[in-house]
C-alpha positions as YAML, in Angstrom:
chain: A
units: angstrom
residues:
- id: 1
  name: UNK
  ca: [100.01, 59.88, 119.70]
- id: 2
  name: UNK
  ca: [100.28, 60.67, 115.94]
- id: 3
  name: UNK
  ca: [98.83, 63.82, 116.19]
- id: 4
  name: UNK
  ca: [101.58, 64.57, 119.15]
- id: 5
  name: UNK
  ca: [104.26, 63.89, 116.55]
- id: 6
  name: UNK
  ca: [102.86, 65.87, 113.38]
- id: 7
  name: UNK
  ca: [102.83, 68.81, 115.77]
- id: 8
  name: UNK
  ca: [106.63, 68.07, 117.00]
- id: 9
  name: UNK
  ca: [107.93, 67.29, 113.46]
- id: 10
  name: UNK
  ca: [106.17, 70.61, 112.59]
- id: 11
  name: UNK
  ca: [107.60, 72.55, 115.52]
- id: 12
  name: UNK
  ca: [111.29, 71.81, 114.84]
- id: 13
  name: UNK
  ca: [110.70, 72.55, 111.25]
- id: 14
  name: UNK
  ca: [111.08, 76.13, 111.76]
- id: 15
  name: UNK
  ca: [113.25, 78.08, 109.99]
- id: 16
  name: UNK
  ca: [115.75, 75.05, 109.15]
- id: 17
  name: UNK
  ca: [115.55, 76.06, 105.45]
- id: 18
  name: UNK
  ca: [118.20, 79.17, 106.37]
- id: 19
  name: UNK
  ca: [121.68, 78.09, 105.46]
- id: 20
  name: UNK
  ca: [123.30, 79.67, 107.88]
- id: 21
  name: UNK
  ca: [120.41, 78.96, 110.54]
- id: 22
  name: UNK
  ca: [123.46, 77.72, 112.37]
- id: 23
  name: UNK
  ca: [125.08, 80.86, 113.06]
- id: 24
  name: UNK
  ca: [121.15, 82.78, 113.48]
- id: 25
  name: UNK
  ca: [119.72, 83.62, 116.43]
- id: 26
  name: UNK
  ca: [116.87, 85.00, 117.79]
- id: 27
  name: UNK
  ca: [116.90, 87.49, 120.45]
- id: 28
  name: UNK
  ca: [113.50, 86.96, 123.23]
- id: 29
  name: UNK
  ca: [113.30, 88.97, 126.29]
- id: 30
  name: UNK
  ca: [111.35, 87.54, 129.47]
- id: 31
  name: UNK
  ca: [109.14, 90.58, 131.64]
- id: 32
  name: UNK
  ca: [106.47, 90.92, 133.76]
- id: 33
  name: UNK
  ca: [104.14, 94.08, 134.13]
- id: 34
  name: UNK
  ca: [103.18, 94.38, 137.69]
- id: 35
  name: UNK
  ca: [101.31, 91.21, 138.88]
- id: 36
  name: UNK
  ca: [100.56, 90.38, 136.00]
- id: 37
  name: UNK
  ca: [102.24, 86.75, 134.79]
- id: 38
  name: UNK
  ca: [105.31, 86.38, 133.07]
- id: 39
  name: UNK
  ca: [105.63, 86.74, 129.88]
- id: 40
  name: UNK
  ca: [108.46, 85.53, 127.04]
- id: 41
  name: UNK
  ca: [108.15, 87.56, 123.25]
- id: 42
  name: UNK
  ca: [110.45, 88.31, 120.99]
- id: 43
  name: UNK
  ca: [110.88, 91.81, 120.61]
- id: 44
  name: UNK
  ca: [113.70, 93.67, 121.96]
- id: 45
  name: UNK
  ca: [114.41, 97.33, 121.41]
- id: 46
  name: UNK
  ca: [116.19, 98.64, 118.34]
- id: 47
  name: UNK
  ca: [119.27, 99.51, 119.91]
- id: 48
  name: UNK
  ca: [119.82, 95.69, 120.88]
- id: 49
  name: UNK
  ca: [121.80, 94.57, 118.05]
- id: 50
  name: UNK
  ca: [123.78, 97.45, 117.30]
- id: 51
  name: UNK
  ca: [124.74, 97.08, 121.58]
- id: 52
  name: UNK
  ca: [125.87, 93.25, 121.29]
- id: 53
  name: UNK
  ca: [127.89, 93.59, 118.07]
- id: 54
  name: UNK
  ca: [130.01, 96.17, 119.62]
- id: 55
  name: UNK
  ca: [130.20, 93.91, 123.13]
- id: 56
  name: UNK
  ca: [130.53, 90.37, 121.20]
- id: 57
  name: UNK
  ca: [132.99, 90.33, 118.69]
- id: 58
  name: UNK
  ca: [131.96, 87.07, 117.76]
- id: 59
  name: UNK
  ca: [128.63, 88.50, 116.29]
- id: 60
  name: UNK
  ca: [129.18, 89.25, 112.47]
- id: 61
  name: UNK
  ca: [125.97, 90.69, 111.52]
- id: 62
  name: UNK
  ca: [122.39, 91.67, 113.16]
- id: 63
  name: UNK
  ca: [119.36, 92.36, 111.44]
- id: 64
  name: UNK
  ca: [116.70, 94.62, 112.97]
- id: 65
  name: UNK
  ca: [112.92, 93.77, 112.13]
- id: 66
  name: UNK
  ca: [109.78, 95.48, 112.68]
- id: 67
  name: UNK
  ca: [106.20, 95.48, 111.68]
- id: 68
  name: UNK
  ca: [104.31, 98.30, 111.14]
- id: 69
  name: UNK
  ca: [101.32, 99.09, 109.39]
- id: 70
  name: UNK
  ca: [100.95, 100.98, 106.35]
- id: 71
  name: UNK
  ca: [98.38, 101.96, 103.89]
- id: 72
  name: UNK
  ca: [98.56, 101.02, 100.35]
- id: 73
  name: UNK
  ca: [96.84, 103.12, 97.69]
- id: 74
  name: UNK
  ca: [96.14, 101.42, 94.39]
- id: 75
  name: UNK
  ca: [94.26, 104.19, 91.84]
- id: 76
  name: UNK
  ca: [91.19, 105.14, 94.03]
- id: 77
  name: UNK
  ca: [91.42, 102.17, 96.61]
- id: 78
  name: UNK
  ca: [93.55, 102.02, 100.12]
- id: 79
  name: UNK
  ca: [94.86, 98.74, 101.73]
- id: 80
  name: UNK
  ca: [96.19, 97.93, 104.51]
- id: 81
  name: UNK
  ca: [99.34, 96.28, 104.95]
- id: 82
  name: UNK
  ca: [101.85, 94.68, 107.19]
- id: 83
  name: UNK
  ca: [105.52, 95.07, 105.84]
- id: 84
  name: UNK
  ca: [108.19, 94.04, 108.19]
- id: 85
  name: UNK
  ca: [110.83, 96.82, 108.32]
- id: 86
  name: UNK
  ca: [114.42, 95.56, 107.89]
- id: 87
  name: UNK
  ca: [118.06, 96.51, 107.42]
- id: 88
  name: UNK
  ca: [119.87, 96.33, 104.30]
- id: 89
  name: UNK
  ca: [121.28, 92.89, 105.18]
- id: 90
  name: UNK
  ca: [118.20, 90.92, 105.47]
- id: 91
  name: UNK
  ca: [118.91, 88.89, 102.47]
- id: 92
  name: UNK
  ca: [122.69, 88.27, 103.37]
- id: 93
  name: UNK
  ca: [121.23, 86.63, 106.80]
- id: 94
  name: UNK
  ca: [118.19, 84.91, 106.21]
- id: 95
  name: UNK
  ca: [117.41, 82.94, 103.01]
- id: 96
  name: UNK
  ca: [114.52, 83.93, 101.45]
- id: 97
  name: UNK
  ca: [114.88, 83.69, 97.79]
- id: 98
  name: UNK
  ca: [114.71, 86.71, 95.18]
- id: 99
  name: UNK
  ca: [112.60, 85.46, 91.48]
- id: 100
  name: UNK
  ca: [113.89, 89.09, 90.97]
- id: 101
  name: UNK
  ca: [116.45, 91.65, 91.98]
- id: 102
  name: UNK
  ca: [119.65, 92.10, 93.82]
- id: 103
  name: UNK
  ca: [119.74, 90.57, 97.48]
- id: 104
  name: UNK
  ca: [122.64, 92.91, 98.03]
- id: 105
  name: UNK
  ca: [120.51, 96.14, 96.69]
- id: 106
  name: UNK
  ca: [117.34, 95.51, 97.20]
- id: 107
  name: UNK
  ca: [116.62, 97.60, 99.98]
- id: 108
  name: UNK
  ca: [119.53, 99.93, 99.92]
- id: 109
  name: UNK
  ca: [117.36, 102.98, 98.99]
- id: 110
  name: UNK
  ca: [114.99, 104.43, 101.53]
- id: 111
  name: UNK
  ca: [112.08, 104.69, 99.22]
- id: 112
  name: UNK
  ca: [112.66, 100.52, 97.82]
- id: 113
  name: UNK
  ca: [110.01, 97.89, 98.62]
- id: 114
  name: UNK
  ca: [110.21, 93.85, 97.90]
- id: 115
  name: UNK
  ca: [106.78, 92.14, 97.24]
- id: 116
  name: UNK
  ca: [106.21, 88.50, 97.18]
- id: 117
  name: UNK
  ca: [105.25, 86.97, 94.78]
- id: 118
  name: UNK
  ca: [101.55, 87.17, 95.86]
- id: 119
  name: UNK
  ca: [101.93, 90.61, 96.66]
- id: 120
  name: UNK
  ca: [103.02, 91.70, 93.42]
- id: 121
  name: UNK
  ca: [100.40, 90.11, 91.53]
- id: 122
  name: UNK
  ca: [97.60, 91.43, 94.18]
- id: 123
  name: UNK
  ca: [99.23, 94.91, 93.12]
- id: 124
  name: UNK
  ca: [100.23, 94.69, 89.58]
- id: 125
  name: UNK
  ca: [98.93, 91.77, 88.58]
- id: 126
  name: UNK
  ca: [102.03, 90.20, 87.48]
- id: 127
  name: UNK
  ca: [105.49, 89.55, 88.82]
- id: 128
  name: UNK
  ca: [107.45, 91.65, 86.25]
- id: 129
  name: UNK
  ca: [107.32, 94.60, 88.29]
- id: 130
  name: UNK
  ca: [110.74, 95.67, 89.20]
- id: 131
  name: UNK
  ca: [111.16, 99.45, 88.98]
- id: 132
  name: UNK
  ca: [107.11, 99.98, 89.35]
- id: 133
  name: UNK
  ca: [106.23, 102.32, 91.98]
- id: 134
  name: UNK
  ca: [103.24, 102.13, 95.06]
- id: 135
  name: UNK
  ca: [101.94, 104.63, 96.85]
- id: 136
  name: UNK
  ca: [102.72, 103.63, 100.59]
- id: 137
  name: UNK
  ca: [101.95, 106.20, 104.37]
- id: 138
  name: UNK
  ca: [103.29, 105.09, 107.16]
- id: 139
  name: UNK
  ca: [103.42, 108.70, 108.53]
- id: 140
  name: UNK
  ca: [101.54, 111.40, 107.21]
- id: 141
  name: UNK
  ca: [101.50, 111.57, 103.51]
- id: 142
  name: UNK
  ca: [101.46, 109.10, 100.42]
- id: 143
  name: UNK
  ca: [105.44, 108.26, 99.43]
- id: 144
  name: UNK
  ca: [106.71, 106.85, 96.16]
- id: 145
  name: UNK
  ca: [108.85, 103.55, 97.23]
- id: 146
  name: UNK
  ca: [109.89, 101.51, 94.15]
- id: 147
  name: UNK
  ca: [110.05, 97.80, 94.50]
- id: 148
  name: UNK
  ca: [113.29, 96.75, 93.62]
- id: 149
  name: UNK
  ca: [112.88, 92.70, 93.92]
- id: 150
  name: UNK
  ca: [110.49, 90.28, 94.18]
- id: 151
  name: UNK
  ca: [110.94, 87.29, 97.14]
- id: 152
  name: UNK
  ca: [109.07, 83.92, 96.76]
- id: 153
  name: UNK
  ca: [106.31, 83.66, 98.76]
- id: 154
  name: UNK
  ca: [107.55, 82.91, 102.94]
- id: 155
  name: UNK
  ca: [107.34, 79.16, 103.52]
- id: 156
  name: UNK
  ca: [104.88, 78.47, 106.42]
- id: 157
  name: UNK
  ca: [107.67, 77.07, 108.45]
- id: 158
  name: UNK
  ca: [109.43, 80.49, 108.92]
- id: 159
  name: UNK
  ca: [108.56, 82.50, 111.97]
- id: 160
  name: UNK
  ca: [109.44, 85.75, 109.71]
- id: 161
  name: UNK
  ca: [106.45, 86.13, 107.47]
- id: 162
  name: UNK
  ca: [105.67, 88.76, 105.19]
- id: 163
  name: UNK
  ca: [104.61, 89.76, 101.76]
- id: 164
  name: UNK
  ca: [106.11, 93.02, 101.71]
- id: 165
  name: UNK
  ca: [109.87, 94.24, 102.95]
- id: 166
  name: UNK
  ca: [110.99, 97.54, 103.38]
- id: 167
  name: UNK
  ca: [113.93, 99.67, 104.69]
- id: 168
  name: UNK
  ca: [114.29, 99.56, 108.49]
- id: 169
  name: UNK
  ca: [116.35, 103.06, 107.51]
- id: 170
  name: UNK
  ca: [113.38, 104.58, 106.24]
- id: 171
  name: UNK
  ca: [111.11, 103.52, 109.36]
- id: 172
  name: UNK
  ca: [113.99, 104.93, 111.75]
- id: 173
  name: UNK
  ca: [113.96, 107.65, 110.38]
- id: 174
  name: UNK
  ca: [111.08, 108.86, 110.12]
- id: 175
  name: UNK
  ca: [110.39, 107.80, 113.97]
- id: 176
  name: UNK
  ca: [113.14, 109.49, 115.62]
- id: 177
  name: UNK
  ca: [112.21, 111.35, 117.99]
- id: 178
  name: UNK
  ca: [112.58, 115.94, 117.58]
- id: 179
  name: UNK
  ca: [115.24, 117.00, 119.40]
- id: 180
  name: UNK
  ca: [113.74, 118.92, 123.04]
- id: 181
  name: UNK
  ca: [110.89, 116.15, 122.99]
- id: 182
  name: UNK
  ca: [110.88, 113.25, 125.50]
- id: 183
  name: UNK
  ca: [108.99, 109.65, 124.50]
- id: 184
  name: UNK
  ca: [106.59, 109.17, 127.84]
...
């Protein structure tokens, strides 16, 4: 019985450090492919947000996420990483504390990056590192992105977790689609 409570307590411990977690909300979809079962996630498409703020005046702000891959090179060595992808309001939603940098700012620019704390010292070896640049692809070349904050590490209570943040802007686009081609 114990154990049935530690994993309760732990359960509705989720993301009750955001102080607005009142007004947040999380977007699932329910679909089923074929026969296969029934399945809830939450991912929507991108458009989502931008749809229900113009249909519910009662939303004030939406934040799109997405994780995407990217590769990391540090002098002669490559990483892999897993930045979520987020709009410039990320910080003005969800709390997730800056050490360093400008909440507001911080991913303004296409080309900005926040690490964690851990991520900046895996990188840099320190967390003085504002204005530093990494080498990130995501498409087909190396960029410059600068990192323009630093966030303390994600609590393990938060179903967002990342070491690395950068501009949903960017990500969009550079995945929009040429004009006269059609997405299959």
């Amino acid at each position: 019985m114990h154990a049935y409570f530690l994993y309760t307590k732990d359960e509705i411990s989720y993301d009750q450090f955001h102080e607005n977690k009142a007004q947040v909300y999380r977007i699932i979809q329910t679909w089923q492919f074929g026969t296969e079962p029934t399945q809830t996630i939450g991912i929507t498409n991108a458009v989502v947000g931008e749809s229900f703020a113009k249909e519910i005046p009662e939303i004030q702000q939406y934040v799109r996420v997405n994780g995407v891959a990217v590769t990391v090179k540090k002098n002669n060595d490559v990483f892999t990483e897993n930045p979520l992808f987020v709009d410039d309001n990320f910080f003005s939603v969800f709390t997730f504390p800056l050490l360093e940098g400008n909440k507001r700012t911080a991913l303004k620019d296409f080309h900005s990056v926040v690490l964690s704390k851990d991520m900046a010292k895996k990188y840099f070896g320190t967390t003085d590192v504002i204005g530093e640049t990494m080498q990130i692809k995501l498409d087909n070349a190396f960029e410059s992105f600068t990192v323009t904050a630093i966030a303390e590490n994600s609590p393990q209570n938060s179903t967002l977790k990342t070491d690395m943040l950068m501009s949903y802007r960017y990500y969009d686009n550079i995945t929009v689609i040429p004009a006269g081609l059609v997405a299959a």
